[in-house]
Amino acid sequence: MTHFQGLRKLFYLLLGGALVLPAAALDIDRAKDIYGPCAACHGPFGAGGKQGEYPRIAGQSPKYVEQQLLAFQSQVRINLPMYPYTRERELDDQDMKLVAAYLAQIELPTRPPEFKDSDDALARLLAMEKVMIIPRAAGDIDNGKAVYQKNCAVCHGKTAQGRGMFPMLVGQYTNYLQKQIDAYLQGDRPHDEEGAKAGVLYRLKDGDSQDVLAYLTTLQAVEH
């Protein structure tokens, strides 16, 4: 794939042209096979790295996952570890759609399950591995809520569940989100249509982004 083709495919996605596979049409075995190499970093359930070194991808919208995979493939978004896994010969369009739909339907509860006496140790271990609780972050939660609802909710949703091409933020590792904010502010990753140093992140006051991150950690109990 040429750089131009990658950009064209990414633009097509941004216009909402990507098809989303319904859950009933998912070939789970095929999807798990495609996802296999990804699990080395993102974990068997897409929960990412325990310290946020790799993001949570479970529960993200299919459009967003496809958009990012195409961006990695075309190097619109530079991420050297991801490039070998997203080259066209490794991950074609249909595989992207399938793995994106598969990840979207994985739910990571924020509370430990209630076990039955009949549940063996392995069943309990596997169930607990899917529980994802992000520690509360320091910050002014009231200010974070006000800033988020004014500046971020229109794209990411009132409860930060994301929508369409905009990612889910709730339940994501705080330090991973901070790294992405830093990348946006440094111009290493485009954030919105207004371009470098003109988007919403540049209009926030000192401390606002930390307060937003603190606020996001209070939303994770909102299960979807």
mmCIF file of C-alpha atoms in Angstrom:
data_model
loop_
_atom_site.group_PDB
_atom_site.id
_atom_site.type_symbol
_atom_site.label_atom_id
_atom_site.label_comp_id
_atom_site.label_asym_id
_atom_site.label_seq_id
_atom_site.Cartn_x
_atom_site.Cartn_y
_atom_site.Cartn_z
ATOM 1 C CA MET A 1 0.000 0.000 0.000
ATOM 2 C CA THR A 2 1.306 3.437 -0.918
ATOM 3 C CA HIS A 3 1.223 6.364 1.471
ATOM 4 C CA PHE A 4 -1.447 7.994 -0.724
ATOM 5 C CA GLN A 5 -3.621 4.872 -0.646
ATOM 6 C CA GLY A 6 -3.331 4.749 3.110
ATOM 7 C CA LEU A 7 -4.435 8.379 3.387
ATOM 8 C CA ARG A 8 -7.346 7.788 1.029
ATOM 9 C CA LYS A 9 -8.534 4.800 3.052
ATOM 10 C CA LEU A 10 -8.189 6.769 6.250
ATOM 11 C CA PHE A 11 -10.202 9.644 4.734
ATOM 12 C CA TYR A 12 -12.898 7.166 3.683
ATOM 13 C CA LEU A 13 -13.138 5.947 7.253
ATOM 14 C CA LEU A 14 -13.366 9.466 8.601
ATOM 15 C CA LEU A 15 -16.386 10.017 6.386
ATOM 16 C CA GLY A 16 -18.056 7.061 8.064
ATOM 17 C CA GLY A 17 -17.671 4.709 5.136
ATOM 18 C CA ALA A 18 -16.483 1.733 7.209
ATOM 19 C CA LEU A 19 -18.941 -1.078 7.697
ATOM 20 C CA VAL A 20 -19.431 -2.378 11.201
ATOM 21 C CA LEU A 21 -19.957 -6.100 11.564
ATOM 22 C CA PRO A 22 -22.995 -7.021 13.663
ATOM 23 C CA ALA A 23 -22.240 -9.213 16.662
ATOM 24 C CA ALA A 24 -24.201 -12.117 15.167
ATOM 25 C CA ALA A 25 -21.955 -12.091 12.070
ATOM 26 C CA LEU A 26 -18.709 -12.327 14.022
ATOM 27 C CA ASP A 27 -16.470 -15.283 13.291
ATOM 28 C CA ILE A 28 -15.138 -15.453 16.842
ATOM 29 C CA ASP A 29 -12.522 -18.111 16.121
ATOM 30 C CA ARG A 30 -11.155 -16.144 13.172
ATOM 31 C CA ALA A 31 -11.232 -12.926 15.189
ATOM 32 C CA LYS A 32 -9.306 -14.513 18.047
ATOM 33 C CA ASP A 33 -6.758 -15.839 15.567
ATOM 34 C CA ILE A 34 -6.247 -12.355 14.119
ATOM 35 C CA TYR A 35 -6.042 -10.838 17.573
ATOM 36 C CA GLY A 36 -3.527 -13.440 18.795
ATOM 37 C CA PRO A 37 -0.331 -11.421 18.104
ATOM 38 C CA CYS A 38 -1.942 -8.332 19.665
ATOM 39 C CA ALA A 39 -2.499 -10.125 22.971
ATOM 40 C CA ALA A 40 1.237 -10.090 23.696
ATOM 41 C CA CYS A 41 0.953 -6.373 24.464
ATOM 42 C CA HIS A 42 -2.751 -5.666 24.875
ATOM 43 C CA GLY A 43 -3.574 -8.797 26.874
ATOM 44 C CA PRO A 44 -5.966 -11.674 26.121
ATOM 45 C CA PHE A 45 -9.041 -9.499 26.712
ATOM 46 C CA GLY A 46 -7.758 -6.214 25.264
ATOM 47 C CA ALA A 47 -7.206 -4.659 28.688
ATOM 48 C CA GLY A 48 -3.755 -3.353 27.792
ATOM 49 C CA GLY A 49 -0.754 -3.065 30.108
ATOM 50 C CA LYS A 50 -1.230 -2.932 33.838
ATOM 51 C CA GLN A 51 0.799 0.290 34.042
ATOM 52 C CA GLY A 52 -0.793 1.825 30.982
ATOM 53 C CA GLU A 53 2.227 1.177 28.795
ATOM 54 C CA TYR A 54 -0.230 -0.313 26.292
ATOM 55 C CA PRO A 55 -3.773 1.066 26.009
ATOM 56 C CA ARG A 56 -7.023 -0.675 26.713
ATOM 57 C CA ILE A 57 -8.653 -1.488 23.383
ATOM 58 C CA ALA A 58 -11.538 -3.657 24.591
ATOM 59 C CA GLY A 59 -14.862 -1.884 24.264
ATOM 60 C CA GLN A 60 -13.588 0.729 21.826
ATOM 61 C CA SER A 61 -15.851 1.536 18.893
ATOM 62 C CA PRO A 62 -15.099 -0.434 15.721
ATOM 63 C CA LYS A 63 -14.782 2.749 13.654
ATOM 64 C CA TYR A 64 -12.140 4.146 15.984
ATOM 65 C CA VAL A 65 -10.105 0.916 16.050
ATOM 66 C CA GLU A 66 -10.231 0.617 12.259
ATOM 67 C CA GLN A 67 -9.248 4.267 11.874
ATOM 68 C CA GLN A 68 -6.213 3.819 14.105
ATOM 69 C CA LEU A 69 -5.137 0.562 12.454
ATOM 70 C CA LEU A 70 -5.229 2.286 9.070
ATOM 71 C CA ALA A 71 -3.341 5.250 10.492
ATOM 72 C CA PHE A 72 -0.646 2.908 11.821
ATOM 73 C CA GLN A 73 -0.539 1.029 8.522
ATOM 74 C CA SER A 74 -0.134 4.169 6.427
ATOM 75 C CA GLN A 75 2.119 5.770 9.079
ATOM 76 C CA VAL A 76 -0.175 8.759 9.363
ATOM 77 C CA ARG A 77 0.186 7.907 13.041
ATOM 78 C CA ILE A 78 3.775 6.874 13.719
ATOM 79 C CA ASN A 79 4.114 3.860 15.991
ATOM 80 C CA LEU A 80 6.974 1.594 14.999
ATOM 81 C CA PRO A 81 5.929 -1.431 17.108
ATOM 82 C CA MET A 82 2.485 -1.385 15.462
ATOM 83 C CA TYR A 83 3.663 -1.043 11.880
ATOM 84 C CA PRO A 84 4.697 -4.697 11.300
ATOM 85 C CA TYR A 85 1.308 -5.897 12.549
ATOM 86 C CA THR A 86 -0.736 -3.577 10.354
ATOM 87 C CA ARG A 87 0.973 -3.814 6.987
ATOM 88 C CA GLU A 88 -1.490 -4.862 4.323
ATOM 89 C CA ARG A 89 -0.039 -8.351 3.953
ATOM 90 C CA GLU A 90 -0.443 -8.871 7.701
ATOM 91 C CA LEU A 91 -3.841 -7.229 8.249
ATOM 92 C CA ASP A 92 -6.184 -6.554 5.337
ATOM 93 C CA ASP A 93 -9.379 -4.504 5.430
ATOM 94 C CA GLN A 94 -11.664 -7.413 6.293
ATOM 95 C CA ASP A 95 -9.375 -8.553 9.098
ATOM 96 C CA MET A 96 -9.374 -5.010 10.476
ATOM 97 C CA LYS A 97 -13.168 -4.926 10.469
ATOM 98 C CA LEU A 98 -13.378 -8.318 12.131
ATOM 99 C CA VAL A 99 -10.875 -7.668 14.904
ATOM 100 C CA ALA A 100 -12.352 -4.220 15.532
ATOM 101 C CA ALA A 101 -15.851 -5.681 15.908
ATOM 102 C CA TYR A 102 -14.479 -8.434 18.145
ATOM 103 C CA LEU A 103 -12.779 -5.942 20.471
ATOM 104 C CA ALA A 104 -15.871 -3.747 20.606
ATOM 105 C CA GLN A 105 -17.991 -6.514 22.123
ATOM 106 C CA ILE A 106 -15.547 -7.371 24.939
ATOM 107 C CA GLU A 107 -16.775 -6.024 28.261
ATOM 108 C CA LEU A 108 -14.380 -5.425 31.138
ATOM 109 C CA PRO A 109 -16.354 -5.109 34.389
ATOM 110 C CA THR A 110 -15.325 -2.579 37.009
ATOM 111 C CA ARG A 111 -16.447 -4.755 39.905
ATOM 112 C CA PRO A 112 -15.341 -8.266 40.929
ATOM 113 C CA PRO A 113 -17.954 -10.877 39.997
ATOM 114 C CA GLU A 114 -19.991 -12.805 42.507
ATOM 115 C CA PHE A 115 -18.680 -16.349 42.427
ATOM 116 C CA LYS A 116 -20.630 -19.546 42.997
ATOM 117 C CA ASP A 117 -19.355 -22.311 45.225
ATOM 118 C CA SER A 118 -19.112 -24.480 42.111
ATOM 119 C CA ASP A 119 -16.682 -22.094 40.379
ATOM 120 C CA ASP A 120 -13.231 -23.628 40.331
ATOM 121 C CA ALA A 121 -9.962 -21.754 40.795
ATOM 122 C CA LEU A 122 -9.343 -21.406 37.041
ATOM 123 C CA ALA A 123 -12.793 -19.942 36.401
ATOM 124 C CA ARG A 124 -12.283 -17.456 39.223
ATOM 125 C CA LEU A 125 -8.841 -16.481 37.924
ATOM 126 C CA LEU A 126 -10.070 -15.923 34.367
ATOM 127 C CA ALA A 127 -13.015 -13.862 35.592
ATOM 128 C CA MET A 128 -10.777 -11.671 37.737
ATOM 129 C CA GLU A 129 -8.385 -11.097 34.832
ATOM 130 C CA LYS A 130 -11.195 -9.276 33.009
ATOM 131 C CA VAL A 131 -11.913 -6.916 35.906
ATOM 132 C CA MET A 132 -10.452 -3.504 35.137
ATOM 133 C CA ILE A 133 -10.446 -0.813 37.794
ATOM 134 C CA ILE A 134 -8.549 2.401 37.115
ATOM 135 C CA PRO A 135 -7.248 4.018 40.333
ATOM 136 C CA ARG A 136 -8.600 7.457 41.149
ATOM 137 C CA ALA A 137 -6.357 10.207 39.825
ATOM 138 C CA ALA A 138 -5.511 13.355 41.745
ATOM 139 C CA GLY A 139 -7.217 16.561 40.680
ATOM 140 C CA ASP A 140 -10.186 18.857 41.112
ATOM 141 C CA ILE A 141 -13.070 16.619 40.049
ATOM 142 C CA ASP A 142 -15.647 19.416 39.909
ATOM 143 C CA ASN A 143 -13.462 21.497 37.615
ATOM 144 C CA GLY A 144 -12.605 18.402 35.583
ATOM 145 C CA LYS A 145 -16.299 17.694 35.072
ATOM 146 C CA ALA A 146 -17.009 21.274 33.987
ATOM 147 C CA VAL A 147 -14.064 21.326 31.570
ATOM 148 C CA TYR A 148 -14.882 17.899 30.153
ATOM 149 C CA GLN A 149 -18.582 18.553 29.618
ATOM 150 C CA LYS A 150 -17.851 21.900 27.948
ATOM 151 C CA ASN A 151 -14.956 20.848 25.716
ATOM 152 C CA CYS A 152 -14.864 17.073 25.334
ATOM 153 C CA ALA A 153 -18.364 15.614 25.699
ATOM 154 C CA VAL A 154 -19.530 16.681 22.246
ATOM 155 C CA CYS A 155 -17.119 14.152 20.689
ATOM 156 C CA HIS A 156 -16.386 11.609 23.415
ATOM 157 C CA GLY A 157 -19.880 11.532 24.939
ATOM 158 C CA LYS A 158 -21.249 12.789 28.238
ATOM 159 C CA THR A 159 -20.029 9.677 30.070
ATOM 160 C CA ALA A 160 -16.827 9.394 27.985
ATOM 161 C CA GLN A 161 -17.978 6.188 26.304
ATOM 162 C CA GLY A 162 -16.923 7.589 22.926
ATOM 163 C CA ARG A 163 -18.878 7.587 19.696
ATOM 164 C CA GLY A 164 -18.044 6.703 16.111
ATOM 165 C CA MET A 165 -14.493 7.688 15.292
ATOM 166 C CA PHE A 166 -13.959 9.259 18.734
ATOM 167 C CA PRO A 167 -12.507 6.898 21.330
ATOM 168 C CA MET A 168 -13.875 5.813 24.656
ATOM 169 C CA LEU A 169 -11.901 7.553 27.415
ATOM 170 C CA VAL A 170 -13.537 6.110 30.514
ATOM 171 C CA GLY A 171 -11.768 2.989 31.729
ATOM 172 C CA GLN A 172 -8.544 3.944 29.950
ATOM 173 C CA TYR A 173 -5.261 4.121 31.860
ATOM 174 C CA THR A 174 -4.670 7.613 33.202
ATOM 175 C CA ASN A 175 -0.975 7.673 32.358
ATOM 176 C CA TYR A 176 -1.706 6.474 28.828
ATOM 177 C CA LEU A 177 -4.198 9.306 28.356
ATOM 178 C CA GLN A 178 -1.623 11.756 29.715
ATOM 179 C CA LYS A 179 0.949 10.489 27.213
ATOM 180 C CA GLN A 180 -1.524 11.049 24.380
ATOM 181 C CA ILE A 181 -2.308 14.560 25.607
ATOM 182 C CA ASP A 182 1.428 15.287 25.643
ATOM 183 C CA ALA A 183 1.757 13.903 22.104
ATOM 184 C CA TYR A 184 -1.098 16.110 20.906
ATOM 185 C CA LEU A 185 0.349 19.219 22.541
ATOM 186 C CA GLN A 186 3.777 18.520 21.059
ATOM 187 C CA GLY A 187 2.267 18.061 17.606
ATOM 188 C CA ASP A 188 3.328 14.406 17.434
ATOM 189 C CA ARG A 189 -0.260 13.269 16.973
ATOM 190 C CA PRO A 190 -3.136 15.273 15.440
ATOM 191 C CA HIS A 191 -6.022 15.774 17.849
ATOM 192 C CA ASP A 192 -8.822 17.481 15.942
ATOM 193 C CA GLU A 193 -9.711 19.177 12.697
ATOM 194 C CA GLU A 194 -8.416 22.554 13.806
ATOM 195 C CA GLY A 195 -4.832 21.428 13.353
ATOM 196 C CA ALA A 196 -1.632 21.821 15.344
ATOM 197 C CA LYS A 197 -1.722 24.274 18.242
ATOM 198 C CA ALA A 198 -5.250 25.435 17.442
ATOM 199 C CA GLY A 199 -7.435 22.675 18.881
ATOM 200 C CA VAL A 200 -9.337 22.424 22.136
ATOM 201 C CA LEU A 201 -6.386 21.067 24.144
ATOM 202 C CA TYR A 202 -4.437 24.281 23.564
ATOM 203 C CA ARG A 203 -7.267 26.340 25.020
ATOM 204 C CA LEU A 204 -7.256 24.624 28.401
ATOM 205 C CA LYS A 205 -5.823 26.355 31.444
ATOM 206 C CA ASP A 206 -2.966 24.957 33.508
ATOM 207 C CA GLY A 207 -4.191 22.003 35.503
ATOM 208 C CA ASP A 208 -7.396 21.507 33.490
ATOM 209 C CA SER A 209 -6.209 18.362 31.731
ATOM 210 C CA GLN A 210 -5.189 16.761 35.043
ATOM 211 C CA ASP A 211 -8.586 17.651 36.489
ATOM 212 C CA VAL A 212 -10.282 16.064 33.473
ATOM 213 C CA LEU A 213 -8.236 12.898 33.984
ATOM 214 C CA ALA A 214 -9.289 12.863 37.631
ATOM 215 C CA TYR A 215 -12.926 13.271 36.615
ATOM 216 C CA LEU A 216 -12.699 10.417 34.105
ATOM 217 C CA THR A 217 -11.642 8.003 36.837
ATOM 218 C CA THR A 218 -14.917 8.704 38.645
ATOM 219 C CA LEU A 219 -16.970 7.602 35.618
ATOM 220 C CA GLN A 220 -15.745 4.042 35.260
ATOM 221 C CA ALA A 221 -18.560 2.596 37.384
ATOM 222 C CA VAL A 222 -20.928 3.551 34.546
ATOM 223 C CA GLU A 223 -21.050 0.178 32.834
ATOM 224 C CA HIS A 224 -22.206 -0.233 29.260
#
